[in-house]
Amino acid sequence: MRARVHFDEDLETLTAELYNLGDMVVQAIRESFQALSRRDMQRAQRVIEHDREIN
């Protein structure tokens, strides 16, 4: 039974991490579009740097 509890806890943790990662990706896409539309090289560079955290 303990193994099941541990599995469920790990699954909840993984789910939360995946939601967080998804939020990070959405934000990166928004920032990318803003950087492109404004031709903002500094913003684009921040997106690139933040992409390393996502990967």
Tab-separated table of C-alpha atoms in Angstrom:
chain	number	residue	atom	x	y	z
A	1	MET	CA	0.000	0.000	0.000
A	2	ARG	CA	2.864	2.389	0.790
A	3	ALA	CA	4.179	1.990	-2.747
A	4	ARG	CA	0.837	3.182	-4.100
A	5	VAL	CA	0.896	6.263	-1.862
A	6	HIS	CA	4.446	7.045	-2.961
A	7	PHE	CA	3.460	6.572	-6.611
A	8	ASP	CA	0.461	8.898	-6.218
A	9	GLU	CA	2.628	11.565	-4.573
A	10	ASP	CA	5.214	11.310	-7.335
A	11	LEU	CA	2.484	11.516	-9.957
A	12	GLU	CA	1.071	14.671	-8.348
A	13	THR	CA	4.539	16.221	-8.277
A	14	LEU	CA	5.149	15.350	-11.908
A	15	THR	CA	1.766	16.748	-12.925
A	16	ALA	CA	2.499	20.030	-11.143
A	17	GLU	CA	5.909	20.260	-12.806
A	18	LEU	CA	4.380	19.638	-16.230
A	19	TYR	CA	1.783	22.372	-15.687
A	20	ASN	CA	4.566	24.723	-14.618
A	21	LEU	CA	6.599	23.837	-17.692
A	22	GLY	CA	3.563	24.432	-19.895
A	23	ASP	CA	3.076	27.867	-18.328
A	24	MET	CA	6.728	28.675	-18.982
A	25	VAL	CA	6.360	27.674	-22.635
A	26	VAL	CA	3.231	29.797	-23.089
A	27	GLN	CA	5.017	32.792	-21.572
A	28	ALA	CA	8.041	32.223	-23.810
A	29	ILE	CA	5.819	32.148	-26.894
A	30	ARG	CA	4.136	35.403	-25.846
A	31	GLU	CA	7.490	37.036	-25.234
A	32	SER	CA	8.764	35.761	-28.584
A	33	PHE	CA	5.856	37.298	-30.465
A	34	GLN	CA	6.341	40.599	-28.663
A	35	ALA	CA	10.059	40.576	-29.395
A	36	LEU	CA	9.418	39.870	-33.069
A	37	SER	CA	6.634	42.384	-33.512
A	38	ARG	CA	8.632	45.130	-31.780
A	39	ARG	CA	11.983	44.050	-33.197
A	40	ASP	CA	13.223	44.034	-29.621
A	41	MET	CA	16.574	42.274	-29.602
A	42	GLN	CA	16.997	42.484	-25.828
A	43	ARG	CA	13.649	40.805	-25.259
A	44	ALA	CA	14.540	38.171	-27.846
A	45	GLN	CA	17.809	37.501	-26.035
A	46	ARG	CA	15.948	37.072	-22.732
A	47	VAL	CA	13.633	34.561	-24.411
A	48	ILE	CA	16.647	32.629	-25.667
A	49	GLU	CA	18.266	32.633	-22.225
A	50	HIS	CA	15.030	31.551	-20.557
A	51	ASP	CA	14.662	28.779	-23.136
A	52	ARG	CA	17.602	27.025	-21.520
A	53	GLU	CA	15.551	26.726	-18.325
A	54	ILE	CA	12.684	25.177	-20.272
A	55	ASN	CA	14.924	22.664	-21.996
